[in-house]
Coordinates of C-alpha atoms and ligand atoms in Angstrom, one line a residue:
X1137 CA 0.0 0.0 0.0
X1138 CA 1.3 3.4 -0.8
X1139 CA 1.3 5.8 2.4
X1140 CA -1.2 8.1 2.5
X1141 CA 0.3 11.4 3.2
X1142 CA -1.4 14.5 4.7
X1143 CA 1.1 16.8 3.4
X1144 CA 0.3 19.8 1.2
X1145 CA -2.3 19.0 -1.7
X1146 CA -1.5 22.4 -3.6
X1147 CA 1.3 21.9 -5.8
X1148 CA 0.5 18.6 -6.9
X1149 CA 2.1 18.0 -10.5
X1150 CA -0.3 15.9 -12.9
X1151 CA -3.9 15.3 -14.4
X1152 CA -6.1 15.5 -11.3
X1153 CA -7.7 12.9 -13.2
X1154 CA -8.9 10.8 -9.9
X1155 CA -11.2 13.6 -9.1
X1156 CA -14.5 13.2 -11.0
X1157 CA -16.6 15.1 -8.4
X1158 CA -14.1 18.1 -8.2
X1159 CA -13.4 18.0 -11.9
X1160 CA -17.4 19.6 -11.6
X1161 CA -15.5 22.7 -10.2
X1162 CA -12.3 22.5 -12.3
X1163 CA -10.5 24.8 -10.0
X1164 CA -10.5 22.4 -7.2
X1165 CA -9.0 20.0 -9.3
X1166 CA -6.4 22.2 -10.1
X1167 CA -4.6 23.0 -7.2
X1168 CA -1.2 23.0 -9.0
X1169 CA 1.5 25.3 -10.2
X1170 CA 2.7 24.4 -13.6
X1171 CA 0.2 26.5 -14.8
X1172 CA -0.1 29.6 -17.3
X1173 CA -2.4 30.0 -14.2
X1174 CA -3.3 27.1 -12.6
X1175 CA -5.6 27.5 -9.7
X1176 CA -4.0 27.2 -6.2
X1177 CA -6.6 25.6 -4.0
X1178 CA -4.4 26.0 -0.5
X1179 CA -4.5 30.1 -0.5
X1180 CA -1.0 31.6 1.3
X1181 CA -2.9 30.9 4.2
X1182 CA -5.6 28.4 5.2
X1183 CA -9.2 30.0 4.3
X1184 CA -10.4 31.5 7.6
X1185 CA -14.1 32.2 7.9
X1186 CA -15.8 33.7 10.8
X1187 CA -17.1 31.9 13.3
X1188 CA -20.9 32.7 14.4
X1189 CA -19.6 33.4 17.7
X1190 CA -16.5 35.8 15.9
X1191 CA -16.7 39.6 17.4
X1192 CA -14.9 42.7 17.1
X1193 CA -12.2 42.5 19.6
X1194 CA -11.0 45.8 19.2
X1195 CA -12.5 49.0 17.5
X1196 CA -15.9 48.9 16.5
X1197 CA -15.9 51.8 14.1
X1198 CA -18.6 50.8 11.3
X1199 CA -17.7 51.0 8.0
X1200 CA -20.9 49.1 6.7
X1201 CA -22.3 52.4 5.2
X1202 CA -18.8 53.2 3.3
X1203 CA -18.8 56.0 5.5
X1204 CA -15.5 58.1 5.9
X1205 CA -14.0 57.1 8.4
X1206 CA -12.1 59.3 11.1
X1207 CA -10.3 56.7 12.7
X1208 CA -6.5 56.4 11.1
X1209 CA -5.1 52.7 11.8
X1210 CA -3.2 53.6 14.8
X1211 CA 0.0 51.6 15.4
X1212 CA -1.0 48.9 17.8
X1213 CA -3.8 47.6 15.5
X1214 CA -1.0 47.3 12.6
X1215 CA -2.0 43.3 12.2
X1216 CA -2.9 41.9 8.8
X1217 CA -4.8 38.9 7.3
X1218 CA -4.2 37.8 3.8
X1219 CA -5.8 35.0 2.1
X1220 CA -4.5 34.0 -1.4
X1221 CA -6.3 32.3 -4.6
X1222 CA -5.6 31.6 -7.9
X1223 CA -2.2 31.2 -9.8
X1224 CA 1.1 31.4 -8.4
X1225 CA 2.2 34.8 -9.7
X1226 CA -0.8 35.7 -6.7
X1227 CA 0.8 33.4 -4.0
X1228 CA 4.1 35.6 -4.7
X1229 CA 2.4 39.0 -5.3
X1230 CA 1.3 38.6 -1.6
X1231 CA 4.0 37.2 -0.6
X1232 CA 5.2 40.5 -1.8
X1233 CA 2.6 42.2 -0.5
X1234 CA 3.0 40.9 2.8
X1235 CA 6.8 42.1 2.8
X1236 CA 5.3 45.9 1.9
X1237 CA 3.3 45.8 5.1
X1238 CA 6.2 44.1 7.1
X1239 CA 7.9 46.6 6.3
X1240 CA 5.6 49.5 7.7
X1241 CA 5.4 47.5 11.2
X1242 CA 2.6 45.0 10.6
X1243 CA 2.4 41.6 11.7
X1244 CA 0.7 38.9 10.0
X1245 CA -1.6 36.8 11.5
X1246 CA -2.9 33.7 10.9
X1247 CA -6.5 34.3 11.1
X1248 CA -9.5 37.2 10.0
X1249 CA -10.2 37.6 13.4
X1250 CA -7.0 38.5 14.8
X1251 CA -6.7 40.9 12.1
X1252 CA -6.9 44.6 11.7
X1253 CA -6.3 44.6 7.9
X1254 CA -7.9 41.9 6.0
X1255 CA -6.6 41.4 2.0
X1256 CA -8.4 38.6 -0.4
X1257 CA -5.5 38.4 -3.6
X1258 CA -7.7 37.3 -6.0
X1259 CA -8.4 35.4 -9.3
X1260 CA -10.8 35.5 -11.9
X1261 CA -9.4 33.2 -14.5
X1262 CA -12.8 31.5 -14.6
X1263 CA -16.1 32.4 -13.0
X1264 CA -16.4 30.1 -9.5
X1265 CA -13.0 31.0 -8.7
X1266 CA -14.0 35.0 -9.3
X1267 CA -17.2 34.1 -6.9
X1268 CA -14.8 32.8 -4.2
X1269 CA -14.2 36.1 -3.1
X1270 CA -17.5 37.7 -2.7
X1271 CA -18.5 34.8 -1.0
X1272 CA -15.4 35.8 1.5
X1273 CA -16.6 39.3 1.5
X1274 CA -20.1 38.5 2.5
X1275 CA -19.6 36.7 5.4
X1276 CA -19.0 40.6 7.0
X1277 CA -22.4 41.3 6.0
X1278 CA -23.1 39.1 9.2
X1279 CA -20.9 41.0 11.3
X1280 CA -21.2 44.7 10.6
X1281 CA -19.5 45.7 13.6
X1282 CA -16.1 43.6 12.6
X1283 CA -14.1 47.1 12.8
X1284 CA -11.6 45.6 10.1
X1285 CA -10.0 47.2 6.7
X1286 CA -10.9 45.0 3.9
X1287 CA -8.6 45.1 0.8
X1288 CA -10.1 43.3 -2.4
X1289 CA -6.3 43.0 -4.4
X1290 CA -5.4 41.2 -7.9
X1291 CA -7.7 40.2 -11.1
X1292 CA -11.4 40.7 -9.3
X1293 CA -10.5 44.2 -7.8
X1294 CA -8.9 44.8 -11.6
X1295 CA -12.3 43.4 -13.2
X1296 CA -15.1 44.6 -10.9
X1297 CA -13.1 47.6 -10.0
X1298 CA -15.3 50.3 -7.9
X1299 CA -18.3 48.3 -8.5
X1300 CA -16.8 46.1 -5.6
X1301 CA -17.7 49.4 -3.2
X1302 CA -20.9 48.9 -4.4
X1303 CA -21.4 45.3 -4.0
X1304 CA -19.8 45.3 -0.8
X1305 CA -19.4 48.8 1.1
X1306 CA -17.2 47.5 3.8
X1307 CA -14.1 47.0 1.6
X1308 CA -12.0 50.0 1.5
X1309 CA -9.1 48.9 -0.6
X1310 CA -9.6 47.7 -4.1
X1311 CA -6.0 47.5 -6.4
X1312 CA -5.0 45.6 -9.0
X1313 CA -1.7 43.6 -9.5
X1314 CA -0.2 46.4 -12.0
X1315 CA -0.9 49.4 -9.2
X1316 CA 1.1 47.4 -6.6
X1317 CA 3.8 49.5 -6.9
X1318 CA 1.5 52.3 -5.7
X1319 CA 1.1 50.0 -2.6
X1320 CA 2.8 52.3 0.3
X1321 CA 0.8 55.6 -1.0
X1322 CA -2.4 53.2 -0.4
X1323 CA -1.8 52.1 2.5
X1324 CA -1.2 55.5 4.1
X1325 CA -3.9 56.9 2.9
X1326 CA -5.4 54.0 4.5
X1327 CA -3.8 54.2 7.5
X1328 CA -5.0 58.1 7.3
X1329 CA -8.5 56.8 7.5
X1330 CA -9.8 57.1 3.9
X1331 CA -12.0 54.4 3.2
X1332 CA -12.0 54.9 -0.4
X1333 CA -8.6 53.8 -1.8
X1334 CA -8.4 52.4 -5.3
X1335 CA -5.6 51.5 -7.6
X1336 CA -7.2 50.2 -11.1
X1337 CA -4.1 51.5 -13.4
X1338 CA -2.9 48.9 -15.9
X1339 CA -1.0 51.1 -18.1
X1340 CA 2.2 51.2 -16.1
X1341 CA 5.8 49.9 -17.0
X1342 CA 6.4 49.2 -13.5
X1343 CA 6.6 46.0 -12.4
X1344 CA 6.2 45.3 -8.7
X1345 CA 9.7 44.9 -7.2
X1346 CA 9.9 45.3 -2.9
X1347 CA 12.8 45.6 -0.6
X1348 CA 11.6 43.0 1.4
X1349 CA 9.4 40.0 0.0
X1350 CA 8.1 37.6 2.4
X1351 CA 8.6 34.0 1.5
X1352 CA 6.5 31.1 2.4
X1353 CA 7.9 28.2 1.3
X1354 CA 12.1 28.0 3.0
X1355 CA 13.3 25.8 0.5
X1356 CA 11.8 27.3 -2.8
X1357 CA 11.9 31.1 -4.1
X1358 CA 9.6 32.7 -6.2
X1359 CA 10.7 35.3 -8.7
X1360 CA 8.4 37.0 -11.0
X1361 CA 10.6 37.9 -14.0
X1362 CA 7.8 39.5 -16.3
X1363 CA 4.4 40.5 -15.5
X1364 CA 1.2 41.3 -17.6
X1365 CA 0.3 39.3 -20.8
X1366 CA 0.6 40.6 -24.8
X1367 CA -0.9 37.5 -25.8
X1368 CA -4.8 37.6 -26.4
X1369 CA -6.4 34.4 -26.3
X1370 CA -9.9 34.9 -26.4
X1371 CA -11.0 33.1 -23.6
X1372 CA -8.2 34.6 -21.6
X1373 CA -8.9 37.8 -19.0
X1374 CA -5.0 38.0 -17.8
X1375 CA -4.2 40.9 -20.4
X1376 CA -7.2 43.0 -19.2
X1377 CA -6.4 42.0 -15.0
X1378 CA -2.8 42.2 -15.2
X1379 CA -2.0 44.7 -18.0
X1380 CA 1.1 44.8 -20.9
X1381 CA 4.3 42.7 -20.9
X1382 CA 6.6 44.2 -18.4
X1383 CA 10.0 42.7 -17.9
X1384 CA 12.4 42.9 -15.2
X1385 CA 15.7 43.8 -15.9
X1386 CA 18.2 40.5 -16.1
X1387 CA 20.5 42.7 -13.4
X1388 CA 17.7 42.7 -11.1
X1389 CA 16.7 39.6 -11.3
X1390 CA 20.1 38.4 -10.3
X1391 CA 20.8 40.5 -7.5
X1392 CA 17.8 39.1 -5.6
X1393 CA 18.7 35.3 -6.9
X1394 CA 22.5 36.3 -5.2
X1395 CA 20.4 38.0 -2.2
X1396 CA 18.5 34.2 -1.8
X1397 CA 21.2 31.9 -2.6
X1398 CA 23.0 33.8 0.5
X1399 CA 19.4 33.1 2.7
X1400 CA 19.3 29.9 2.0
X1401 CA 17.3 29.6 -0.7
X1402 CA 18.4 26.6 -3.3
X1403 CA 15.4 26.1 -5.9
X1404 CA 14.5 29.3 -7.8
X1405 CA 10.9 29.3 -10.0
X1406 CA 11.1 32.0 -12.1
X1407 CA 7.3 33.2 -13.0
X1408 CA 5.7 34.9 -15.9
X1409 CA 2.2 34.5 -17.5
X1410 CA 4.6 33.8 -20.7
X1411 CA 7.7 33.6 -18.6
X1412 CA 9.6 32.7 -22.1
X1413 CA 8.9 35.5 -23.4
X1414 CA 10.9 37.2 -21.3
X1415 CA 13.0 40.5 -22.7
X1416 CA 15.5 42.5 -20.6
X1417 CA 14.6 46.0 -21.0
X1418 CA 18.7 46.3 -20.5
X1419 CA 20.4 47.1 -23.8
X1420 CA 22.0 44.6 -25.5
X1421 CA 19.9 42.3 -22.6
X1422 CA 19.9 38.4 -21.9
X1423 CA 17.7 36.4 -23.4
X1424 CA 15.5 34.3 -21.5
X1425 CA 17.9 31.3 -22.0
X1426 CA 20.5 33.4 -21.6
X1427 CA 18.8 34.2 -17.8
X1428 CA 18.6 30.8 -16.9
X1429 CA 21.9 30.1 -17.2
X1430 CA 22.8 33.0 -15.5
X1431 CA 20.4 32.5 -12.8
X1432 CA 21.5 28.8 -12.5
X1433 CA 25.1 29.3 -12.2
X1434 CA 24.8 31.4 -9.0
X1435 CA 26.3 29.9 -6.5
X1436 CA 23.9 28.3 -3.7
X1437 CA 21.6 27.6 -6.4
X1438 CA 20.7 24.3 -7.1
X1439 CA 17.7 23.7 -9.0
X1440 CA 16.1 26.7 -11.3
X1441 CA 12.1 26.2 -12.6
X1442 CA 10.2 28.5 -14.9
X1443 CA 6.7 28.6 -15.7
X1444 CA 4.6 29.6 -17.7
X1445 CA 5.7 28.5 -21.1
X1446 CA 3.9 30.0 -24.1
X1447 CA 4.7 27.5 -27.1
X1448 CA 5.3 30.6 -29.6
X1449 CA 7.8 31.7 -28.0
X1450 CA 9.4 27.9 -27.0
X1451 CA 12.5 27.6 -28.9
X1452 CA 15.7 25.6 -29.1
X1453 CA 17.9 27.5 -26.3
X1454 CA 16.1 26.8 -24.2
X1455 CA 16.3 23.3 -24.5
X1456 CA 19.6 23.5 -24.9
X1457 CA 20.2 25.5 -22.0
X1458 CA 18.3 22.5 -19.9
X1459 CA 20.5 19.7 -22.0
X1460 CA 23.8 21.9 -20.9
X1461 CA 23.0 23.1 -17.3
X1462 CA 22.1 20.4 -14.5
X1463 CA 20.7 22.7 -12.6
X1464 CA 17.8 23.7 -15.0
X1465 CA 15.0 21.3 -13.7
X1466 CA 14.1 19.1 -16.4
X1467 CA 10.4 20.3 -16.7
X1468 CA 8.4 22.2 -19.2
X1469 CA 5.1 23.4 -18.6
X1470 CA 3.6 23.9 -22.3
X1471 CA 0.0 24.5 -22.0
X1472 CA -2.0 23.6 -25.6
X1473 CA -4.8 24.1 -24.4
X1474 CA -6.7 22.3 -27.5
X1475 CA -5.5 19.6 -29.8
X1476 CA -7.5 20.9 -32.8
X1477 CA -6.4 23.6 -35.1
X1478 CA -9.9 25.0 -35.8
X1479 CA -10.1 25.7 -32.1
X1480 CA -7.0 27.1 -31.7
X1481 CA -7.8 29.3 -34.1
X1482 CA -10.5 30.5 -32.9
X1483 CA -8.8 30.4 -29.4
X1484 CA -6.0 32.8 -31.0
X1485 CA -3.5 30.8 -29.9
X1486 CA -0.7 31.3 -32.8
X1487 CA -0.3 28.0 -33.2
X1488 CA -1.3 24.8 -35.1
X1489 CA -1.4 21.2 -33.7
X1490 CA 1.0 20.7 -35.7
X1491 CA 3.4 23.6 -34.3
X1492 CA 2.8 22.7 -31.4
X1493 CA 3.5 19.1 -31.7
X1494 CA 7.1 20.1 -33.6
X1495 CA 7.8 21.9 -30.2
X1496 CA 7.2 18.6 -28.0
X1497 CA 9.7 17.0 -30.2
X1498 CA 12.2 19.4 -29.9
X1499 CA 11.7 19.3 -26.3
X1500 CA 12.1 14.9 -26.7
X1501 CA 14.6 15.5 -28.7
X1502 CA 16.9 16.5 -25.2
X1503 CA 19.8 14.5 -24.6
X1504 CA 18.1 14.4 -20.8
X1505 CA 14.2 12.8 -20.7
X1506 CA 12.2 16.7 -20.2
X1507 CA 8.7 16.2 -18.7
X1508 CA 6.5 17.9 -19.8
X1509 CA 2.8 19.4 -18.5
X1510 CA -0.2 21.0 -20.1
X1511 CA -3.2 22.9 -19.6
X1512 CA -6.5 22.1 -22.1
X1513 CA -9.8 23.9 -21.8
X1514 CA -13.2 21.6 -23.2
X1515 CA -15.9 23.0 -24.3
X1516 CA -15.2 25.9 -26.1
X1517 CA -17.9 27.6 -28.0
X1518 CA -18.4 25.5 -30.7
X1519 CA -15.8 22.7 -29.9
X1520 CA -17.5 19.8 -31.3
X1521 CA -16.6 15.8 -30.5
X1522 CA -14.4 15.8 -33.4
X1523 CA -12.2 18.2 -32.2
X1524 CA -12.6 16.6 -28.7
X1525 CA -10.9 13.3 -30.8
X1526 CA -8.4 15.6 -31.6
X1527 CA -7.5 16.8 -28.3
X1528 CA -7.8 12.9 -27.0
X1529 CA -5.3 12.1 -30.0
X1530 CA -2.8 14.9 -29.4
X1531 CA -2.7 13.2 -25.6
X1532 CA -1.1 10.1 -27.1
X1533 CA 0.9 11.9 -29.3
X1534 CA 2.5 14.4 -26.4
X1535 CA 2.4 11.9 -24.2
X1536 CA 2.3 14.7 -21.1
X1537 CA 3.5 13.6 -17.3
X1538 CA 0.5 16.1 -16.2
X1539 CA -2.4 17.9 -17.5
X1540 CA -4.4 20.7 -16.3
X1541 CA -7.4 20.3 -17.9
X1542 CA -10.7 22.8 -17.1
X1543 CA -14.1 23.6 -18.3
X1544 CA -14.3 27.2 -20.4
X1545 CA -15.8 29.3 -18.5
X1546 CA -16.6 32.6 -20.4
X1547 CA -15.3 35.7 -18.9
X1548 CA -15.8 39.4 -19.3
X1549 CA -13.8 41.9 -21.4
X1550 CA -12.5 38.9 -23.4
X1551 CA -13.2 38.0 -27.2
X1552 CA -14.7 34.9 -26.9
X1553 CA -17.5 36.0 -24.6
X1554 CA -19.2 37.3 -28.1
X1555 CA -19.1 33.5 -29.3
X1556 CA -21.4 32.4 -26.3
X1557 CA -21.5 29.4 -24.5
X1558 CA -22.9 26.8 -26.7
X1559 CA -21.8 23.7 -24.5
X1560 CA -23.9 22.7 -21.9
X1561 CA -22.4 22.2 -18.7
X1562 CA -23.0 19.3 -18.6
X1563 CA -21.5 18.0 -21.4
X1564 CA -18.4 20.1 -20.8
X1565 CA -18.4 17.9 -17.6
X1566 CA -18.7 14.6 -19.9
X1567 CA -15.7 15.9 -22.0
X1568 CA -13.6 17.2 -19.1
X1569 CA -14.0 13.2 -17.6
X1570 CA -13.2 11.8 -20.7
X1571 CA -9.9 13.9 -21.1
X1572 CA -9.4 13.1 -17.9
X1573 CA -9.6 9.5 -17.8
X1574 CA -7.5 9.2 -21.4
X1575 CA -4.6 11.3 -19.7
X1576 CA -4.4 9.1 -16.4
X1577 CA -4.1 6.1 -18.6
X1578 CA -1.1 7.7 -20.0
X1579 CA 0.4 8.8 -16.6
X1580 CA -0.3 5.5 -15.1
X1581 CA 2.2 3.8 -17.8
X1582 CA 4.6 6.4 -17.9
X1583 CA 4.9 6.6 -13.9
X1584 CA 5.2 2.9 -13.8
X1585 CA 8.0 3.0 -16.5
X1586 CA 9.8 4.6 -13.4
X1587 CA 9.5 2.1 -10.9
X1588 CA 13.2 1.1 -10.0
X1589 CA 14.9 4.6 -11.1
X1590 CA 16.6 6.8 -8.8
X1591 CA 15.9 10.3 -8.6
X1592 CA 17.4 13.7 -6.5
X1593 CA 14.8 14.5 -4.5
X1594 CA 14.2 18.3 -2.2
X1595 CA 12.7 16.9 0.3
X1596 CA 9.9 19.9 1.1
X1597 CA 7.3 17.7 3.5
X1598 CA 7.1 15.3 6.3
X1599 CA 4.3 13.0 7.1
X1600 CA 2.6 12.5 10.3
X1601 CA 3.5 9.1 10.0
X1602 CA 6.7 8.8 11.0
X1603 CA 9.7 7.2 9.1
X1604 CA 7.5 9.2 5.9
X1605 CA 8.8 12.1 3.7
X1606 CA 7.4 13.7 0.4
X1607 CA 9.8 15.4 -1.7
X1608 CA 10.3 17.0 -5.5
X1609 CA 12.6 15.4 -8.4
X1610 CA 13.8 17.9 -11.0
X1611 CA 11.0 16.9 -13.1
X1612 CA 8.6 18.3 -11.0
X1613 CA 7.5 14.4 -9.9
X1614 CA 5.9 14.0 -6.3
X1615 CA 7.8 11.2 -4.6
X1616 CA 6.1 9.7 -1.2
X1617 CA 9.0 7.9 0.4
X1618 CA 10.2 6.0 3.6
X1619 CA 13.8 6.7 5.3
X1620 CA 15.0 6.0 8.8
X1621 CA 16.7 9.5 9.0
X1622 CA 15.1 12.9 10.7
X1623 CA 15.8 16.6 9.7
X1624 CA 15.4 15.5 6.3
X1625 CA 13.4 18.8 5.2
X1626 CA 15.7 21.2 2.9
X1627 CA 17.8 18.5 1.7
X1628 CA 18.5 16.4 -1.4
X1629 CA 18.3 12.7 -1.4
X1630 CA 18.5 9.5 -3.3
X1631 CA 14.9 8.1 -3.5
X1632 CA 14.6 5.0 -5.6
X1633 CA 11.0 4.5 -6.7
X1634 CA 9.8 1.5 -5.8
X1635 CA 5.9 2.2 -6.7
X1636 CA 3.3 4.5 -9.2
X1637 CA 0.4 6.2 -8.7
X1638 CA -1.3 8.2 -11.7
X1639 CA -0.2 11.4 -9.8
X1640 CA 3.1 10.9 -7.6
X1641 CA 5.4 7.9 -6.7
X1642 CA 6.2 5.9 -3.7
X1643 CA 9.4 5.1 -2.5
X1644 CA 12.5 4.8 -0.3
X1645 CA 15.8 6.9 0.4
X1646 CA 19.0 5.1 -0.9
X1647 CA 21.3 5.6 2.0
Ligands
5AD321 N1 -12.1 29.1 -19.0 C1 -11.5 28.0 -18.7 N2 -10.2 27.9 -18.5 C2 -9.4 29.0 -18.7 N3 -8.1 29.1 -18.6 C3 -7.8 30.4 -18.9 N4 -8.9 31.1 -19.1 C4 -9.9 30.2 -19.0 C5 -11.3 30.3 -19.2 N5 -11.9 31.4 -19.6 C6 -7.1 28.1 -18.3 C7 -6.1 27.9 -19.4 C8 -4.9 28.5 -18.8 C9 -5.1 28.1 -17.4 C10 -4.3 28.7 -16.4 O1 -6.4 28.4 -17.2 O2 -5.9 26.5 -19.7 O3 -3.7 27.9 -19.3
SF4_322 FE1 -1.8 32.7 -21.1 FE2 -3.1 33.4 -23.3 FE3 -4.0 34.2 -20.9 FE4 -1.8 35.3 -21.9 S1 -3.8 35.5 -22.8 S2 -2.1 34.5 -19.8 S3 -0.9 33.5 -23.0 S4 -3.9 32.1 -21.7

């Protein structure tokens, strides 16, 4: 019997193809980071709702009416909540986020009701994970005496904007990802008492760089290297939320990998909607090849990850600059996101099946095996079940260690939303299973193709069983294993794998 670990279910690499009831609610099934947004189902912090027996603890100023207050945040009250959804580039912006208010003199705390200053980051990528939120936000409607300043940050507060005053009046912040460099200058006007505060700009060439980020994870960095989207899928709302390409220059980007190398830090993942399309505003700048190898030779660095990959911009150097550096993880997330060229087409992807299965080859034609993961959306407005075949068939043909796949869910201010929604539910559902179920078949064979290797595993998790650790190979594979040793969390072991599930593998430490 495999263990059963209660470690960490966010992260997961692979189809969550087990899931049938959460695959109703695609985001839940998608708790995952290879993603060009995948949906993080663990937010930065657990989700905290009220209690029915929560109560103000402290001030009971009432800012139901979206009244002005006259009440500044004084000092003592400097405590903030902040719960994350959606895609990693959130988990880091608040991580980021969190480091801002650090550095004014807040303190986190682990719950709303501790908190003085409550932030939601969230993400609208498709509809249920957009309703998250204002199901958050409501539960104040039950307590309108919480005396707390609620922040709406990220896609929603981009989408909804001030219409998220009017939905809920209690919020007093709403900002999107591209005002976050505007951050302090909200916050004291905040802290001044203005319950009004809005940052909705998108048309900056700033991208949000702190003194002092705030890192959840010890063993594994965040870096966002570009921010924004040019790409305009038109199911996709990440151009209108998050604004323009903006790169960050290659110099910057290396100081702060030099700055975590010397904290400890050994597994960088740099982040980008289209991370690859990455372009150092410097003159004569890296290319994004060009940055991984940089990034991957400082010293202290062990393993460097990117994601997301857009396949336009996937070419050669890069896998040439994973074939020539060990320490480039040997993982590739290349969302297709449909296996028929009519759809992509009308998708606006830039790419044929065809393209994008010339792409997979280069990437198999590595001197090192390169896993690769995907993202695929069913039911799009007029996908019919011949293009479904086509998306089953380019399965086989990729051959992916992991696949993202989700219901379309139309979204405002995109281009598709003009092509309506003309596959039921329902029968997205059917085709989501069926997707589902072809890719685990593939995952189950190619997992148990590994049985007997060894891999280098950062081990990142312990069980509550003891004598049972969960770690990360460079291809991004979950391995559940056994070892006599403690203290194992930060470091990098032999693990042989000794068994396969469609998702992860089991096995033991070579000591
Ligand atoms: N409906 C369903 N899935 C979507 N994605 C992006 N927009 C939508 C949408 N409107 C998926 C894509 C993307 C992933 C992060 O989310 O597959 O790669
Ligand atoms: Fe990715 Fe396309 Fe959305 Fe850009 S527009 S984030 S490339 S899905």
């Amino acid at each position: 019997m495999p263990p059963s670990f209660d470690v960490r279910l966010d992260d997961l690499t692979g189809a969550r193809a087990e899931s049938r009831e959460a695959a109703q609610d695609s985001d839940s099934i998608l708790a995952g980071p290879p993603s060009e947004l995948g949906v993080n189902k663990s937010p930065t912090r657990q989700n905290q709702r009220y209690g029915d027996d929560a109560s103000p603890t402290r001030q009971s100023q009432h800012h139901g009416d979206g009244a002005w207050s006259t009440h500044p945040l004084p000092g003592d009250e400097r405590t903030f909540y902040i719960e994350t959804f959606g895609c990693q580039m959130n988990v880091h912006d608040s991580e980021k986020v969190a480091g801002v208010l650090l550095g004014r003199g807040y303190q986190q705390v682990e719950t709303v009701d501790a908190a003085k200053l409550v932030f939601y980051n969230t993400c609208s990528i498709r509809e249920k994970a957009a309703q998250k939120v204002f199901s958050r936000l409501g539960e104040f409607r039950k307590h309108p005496d919480h005396g707390k300043v609620i922040g709406v940050l990220g896609c929603v507060a981009q989408q909804e904007g001030e219409e998220i005053f009017e939905r809920a009046p209690w919020v007093s912040l709403v900002c999107g990802s591209a005002s976050y460099s505007k951050l302090p200058t909200l916050l004291a006007q905040l802290e001044a008492g203005n319950r009004r505060v809005t940052g909705l700009d998108t048309d900056t060439d700033e991208t949000f760089e702190t003194e002092m980020t705030r890192r959840d994870n010890p063993f594994r960095a965040y870096l966002t290297i570009i921010e924004g989207c040019d790409k305009s899928c038109s199911y996709c709302v990440v151009p209108y939320t998050r604004g323009p390409e903006r790169s960050r220059s290659s110099a910057s980007v290396l100081e702060e990998v030099r700055k975590l190398a010397g904290a400890g830090y050994s597994e960088i993942q740099l982040l980008g909607q289209t991370v690859n399309s990455y372009r150092d505003p410097a003159p004569r700048g890296k290319t994004f090849a060009e940055l991984l190898v940089t990034v991957a030779a400082v010293p202290g660095i062990r393993r460097v990850r990117f994601t997301t990959s857009h396949p336009r911009d996937f070419g050669r150097d890069i896998v040439e600059a994973i074939d020539s550096v060990p320490a480039l993880c040997d993982h590739v997330h290349l969302p297709v996101q449909s296996g028929s060229t009519r759809v992509l087409r009308s998708m606006q992807r830039t790419y044929t099946r065809e393209e994008y299965l010339d792409k997979i080859a280069l990437i198999r034609s590595a001197r090192r095996p390169i896993s690769v993961t995907s993202d695929i959306i069913v039911g799009f407005p007029g996908e019919t079940e011949r293009d479904v075949a086509e998306t089953l068939s380019l399965l086989d043909a990729a051959q992916y260690d992991g696949v993202f796949a989700f219901q379309y869910s139309p979204r405002p201010n995109t281009a598709s939303l003009q092509m309506g929604d003309s596959i039921p539910e329902e029968e997205k559902g059917r085709r989501l299973a069926i997707v589902q179920d072809r890719q685990r078949e593939i995952q189950v064979a190619r997992n148990n193709e590994l049985v007997g290797q060894t891999f280098e595993v950062l081990v990142d998790g312990a069980s509550r069983r003891p004598g049972q650790w969960t770690g990360r190979s460079s291809s991004n594979r979950i391995l559940n294993f056994s070892s006599p040793r403690s203290d194992l969390l930060g470091q990098y072991i032999q693990v042989r794998a000794t068994g396969a599930s469609p998702n992860s593998l089991v096995g033991e430490q070579i000591i």
